[in-house]
Short mmCIF file of C-alpha atoms in Angstrom, two decimals:
data_model
loop_
_atom_site.label_atom_id
_atom_site.label_comp_id
_atom_site.label_asym_id
_atom_site.label_seq_id
_atom_site.Cartn_x
_atom_site.Cartn_y
_atom_site.Cartn_z
CA MET A 1 0.00 0.00 0.00
CA ARG A 2 2.79 2.47 0.89
CA ASP A 3 4.28 2.07 -2.59
CA ARG A 4 1.10 3.30 -4.29
CA VAL A 5 1.44 6.83 -2.90
CA ARG A 6 4.38 8.50 -4.63
CA VAL A 7 5.98 11.91 -4.65
CA PRO A 8 5.78 13.55 -8.11
CA GLY A 9 9.19 13.68 -9.78
CA SER A 10 8.76 17.22 -11.11
CA THR A 11 8.68 19.18 -7.89
CA GLY A 12 11.13 21.65 -6.48
CA ARG A 13 10.02 20.71 -2.98
CA ALA A 14 10.38 16.94 -3.00
CA ARG A 15 11.23 16.80 0.73
CA LEU A 16 8.02 18.65 1.65
CA ARG A 17 5.96 16.41 -0.60
CA ARG A 18 7.61 13.27 0.81
CA ARG A 19 6.70 14.44 4.31
CA ALA A 20 3.09 15.09 3.23
CA VAL A 21 2.85 11.64 1.64
CA ASP A 22 4.19 10.06 4.85
CA VAL A 23 1.48 11.84 6.86
CA ILE A 24 -1.39 10.63 4.65
CA ARG A 25 -0.07 7.08 4.48
CA ARG A 26 -0.96 6.53 8.12
CA GLU A 27 -4.35 5.29 9.22
CA PRO A 28 -6.96 8.05 9.51
CA PRO A 29 -7.29 9.61 12.95
CA ALA A 30 -10.38 8.81 15.00
CA TYR A 31 -13.18 11.33 14.49
CA THR A 32 -16.81 11.96 15.29
CA PRO A 33 -18.79 11.68 12.04
CA ARG A 34 -20.57 14.81 10.86
CA PHE A 35 -22.75 15.69 7.89
CA LEU A 36 -20.35 17.10 5.27
CA HIS A 37 -20.90 19.31 2.25
CA ARG A 38 -17.64 18.06 0.61
CA ASP A 39 -17.39 20.97 -1.82
CA PHE A 40 -17.53 23.71 0.77
CA HIS A 41 -15.67 26.76 -0.51
CA PRO A 42 -16.39 30.50 -0.76
CA GLY A 43 -17.93 30.13 -4.23
CA ASN A 44 -20.69 27.94 -2.79
CA VAL A 45 -21.64 30.36 -0.01
CA LEU A 46 -24.33 32.99 -0.60
CA PHE A 47 -24.24 36.31 1.24
CA THR A 48 -26.64 39.15 1.91
CA GLY A 49 -25.96 42.65 3.18
CA ALA A 50 -22.66 44.52 3.14
CA GLY A 51 -19.96 45.69 5.53
CA ALA A 52 -20.91 45.12 9.17
CA ASN A 53 -24.29 43.74 7.99
CA LEU A 54 -22.78 41.04 5.74
CA ARG A 55 -24.35 37.68 6.60
CA ILE A 56 -24.38 34.19 5.15
CA SER A 57 -27.78 33.59 3.58
CA GLY A 58 -27.24 30.10 2.20
CA VAL A 59 -24.92 27.37 0.98
CA VAL A 60 -25.41 25.81 -2.48
CA ASP A 61 -24.12 22.79 -4.45
CA TRP A 62 -24.98 19.91 -2.13
CA VAL A 63 -24.36 17.08 -4.63
CA GLU A 64 -21.28 15.59 -2.89
CA THR A 65 -22.60 15.33 0.68
CA SER A 66 -21.45 12.53 2.94
CA TRP A 67 -20.52 11.68 6.54
CA GLY A 68 -17.01 12.17 7.89
CA PRO A 69 -14.76 14.42 9.94
CA ALA A 70 -15.59 18.13 10.10
CA ASP A 71 -11.86 18.70 9.57
CA LEU A 72 -12.22 17.51 5.98
CA ASP A 73 -14.81 20.17 5.05
CA VAL A 74 -12.85 22.84 6.94
CA ALA A 75 -9.64 21.76 5.17
CA HIS A 76 -11.38 22.00 1.78
CA CYS A 77 -12.81 25.43 2.52
CA SER A 78 -9.42 26.62 3.82
CA THR A 79 -7.67 25.76 0.56
CA ALA A 80 -9.53 28.24 -1.69
CA PRO A 81 -8.69 31.33 0.44
CA ALA A 82 -5.12 30.05 0.79
CA LEU A 83 -4.80 29.86 -2.99
CA LEU A 84 -6.51 33.21 -3.58
CA HIS A 85 -5.11 35.31 -0.74
CA GLY A 86 -2.16 33.40 0.72
CA VAL A 87 -1.82 30.64 3.28
CA PRO A 88 -2.45 32.80 6.38
CA ALA A 89 -5.92 33.63 5.01
CA GLY A 90 -6.65 29.94 4.51
CA MET A 91 -5.41 29.01 7.98
CA ARG A 92 -7.66 31.64 9.57
CA PHE A 93 -10.74 29.78 8.35
CA ALA A 94 -10.20 26.93 10.85
CA GLU A 95 -9.69 29.47 13.64
CA GLU A 96 -12.90 31.29 12.69
CA TYR A 97 -14.75 27.97 12.45
CA THR A 98 -13.80 26.95 15.98
CA GLY A 99 -14.36 30.49 17.23
CA ALA A 100 -17.94 30.26 15.95
CA GLY A 101 -18.51 27.00 17.83
CA GLY A 102 -17.28 24.38 15.36
CA ARG A 103 -15.38 21.38 16.61
CA LEU A 104 -12.22 20.03 14.97
CA ALA A 105 -9.55 17.46 15.83
CA VAL A 106 -7.82 18.14 19.14
CA SER A 107 -4.41 17.14 17.80
CA GLY A 108 -2.63 19.42 15.36
CA ALA A 109 -1.22 16.28 13.69
CA ASP A 110 -4.76 14.97 13.13
CA HIS A 111 -5.92 18.28 11.66
CA LEU A 112 -2.85 18.27 9.38
CA TYR A 113 -3.77 14.76 8.22
CA TRP A 114 -7.19 15.93 6.99
CA ARG A 115 -5.71 19.05 5.36
CA LEU A 116 -3.12 16.96 3.52
CA LEU A 117 -5.76 14.43 2.51
CA ASP A 118 -7.82 17.18 0.87
CA ALA A 119 -5.14 19.46 -0.65
CA PRO A 120 -3.78 17.04 -3.31
CA ALA A 121 -7.17 17.16 -5.05
CA TYR A 122 -6.18 20.69 -6.09
CA ALA A 123 -2.64 19.71 -7.16
CA PRO A 124 -3.20 18.63 -10.76
CA ASP A 125 -4.99 21.87 -11.67
CA ALA A 126 -4.95 24.34 -8.77
CA GLU A 127 -5.43 27.09 -11.31
CA LYS A 128 -9.03 25.98 -12.01
CA VAL A 129 -9.90 27.66 -8.71
CA ALA A 130 -8.48 30.90 -10.08
CA VAL A 131 -10.23 31.00 -13.49
CA PRO A 132 -13.28 32.96 -12.27
CA TRP A 133 -10.95 35.29 -10.36
CA TRP A 134 -8.82 35.88 -13.48
CA GLU A 135 -12.00 36.97 -15.23
CA LEU A 136 -12.55 39.48 -12.40
CA GLY A 137 -9.04 40.93 -12.79
CA ARG A 138 -6.97 38.78 -10.39
CA THR A 139 -4.24 38.23 -12.97
CA ASP A 140 -1.68 37.76 -10.17
CA LEU A 141 -2.97 34.22 -9.61
CA MET A 142 -0.57 32.55 -12.03
CA PRO A 143 -0.09 28.74 -11.92
CA GLU A 144 3.33 29.03 -10.25
CA VAL A 145 1.88 31.28 -7.51
CA LEU A 146 -0.96 28.83 -6.88
CA THR A 147 1.40 25.84 -6.81
CA ALA A 148 3.69 27.59 -4.31
CA ARG A 149 0.73 28.49 -2.09
CA LEU A 150 -0.62 24.94 -2.22
CA GLU A 151 2.79 23.53 -1.29
CA TRP A 152 3.12 26.09 1.50
CA LEU A 153 -0.35 25.16 2.81
CA CYS A 154 0.72 21.50 2.91
CA GLY A 155 3.85 22.42 4.85
CA VAL A 156 2.28 24.64 7.51
CA PRO A 157 2.10 22.83 10.85
CA ALA A 158 -1.38 22.78 12.31
CA ARG A 159 -1.97 24.26 15.73
CA PRO A 160 -4.31 22.44 18.05
CA VAL A 161 -7.68 24.13 17.96
CA ARG A 162 -9.99 24.76 20.87
CA LEU A 163 -13.14 22.72 21.14
CA ILE A 164 -16.34 24.72 21.45
CA GLY A 165 -19.74 23.21 20.82
CA VAL A 166 -20.69 19.96 19.17
CA ILE A 167 -22.81 19.15 16.13
CA ALA A 168 -23.79 15.50 16.42
CA ALA A 169 -24.49 13.27 13.47
CA THR A 170 -25.00 9.58 12.85
CA PRO A 171 -22.50 7.90 10.51
CA HIS A 172 -23.85 6.77 7.18
CA HIS A 173 -20.95 6.99 4.73
CA ASP A 174 -17.31 6.90 5.81
CA VAL A 175 -15.82 9.71 3.74
CA ALA A 176 -12.39 9.28 5.32
CA ALA A 177 -11.93 5.81 3.89
CA GLY A 178 -13.39 6.90 0.54
CA SER A 179 -11.13 9.96 0.35
CA ARG A 180 -8.06 7.87 1.12
CA ARG A 181 -9.02 5.42 -1.63
CA SER A 182 -9.54 8.32 -4.06
CA LEU A 183 -6.19 9.80 -3.16
CA ARG A 184 -4.44 6.47 -3.61
CA SER A 185 -5.99 6.02 -7.04
CA MET A 186 -4.83 9.54 -8.01
CA ARG A 187 -1.27 8.61 -7.05
CA ARG A 188 -1.09 5.36 -9.06
#
């Protein structure tokens, strides 16, 4: 199994990628299953109001829902702001999530596992995230910038997050096992 996950040969940061592959090769951390969106990113969030009155009015595109760790949805939603605005912006999402009452893995290593499990999905074409932003004038989001930000995101150690509030759910579909299988098939 370990031989199926390989580091791409054409990377300037092979050591970082090897470390990331080593992290995701381990068994998934224990987690409390939650209802997941699985394509949760800023483009799927609707807003109303402006400035201090800006509020979320809805979330769209629910076709990939499943059960799994909240960390996986938070990791996915953190990647888009990291690509668009830099890694610190992406990392703030998890802090805001827990500050609003969300619950993530206690261990920074466990949170990193879920982030690294999600991030490679962007690797083959991270620039697809940027296409709508290019059309809006964000021409700074060149493929090499996005690749560097994605690699940086994968290399940032996770801080343990505080646990506030719980959203309980009953497991139905184990997204962690499915995501690991998907990742392995991508690496073959």
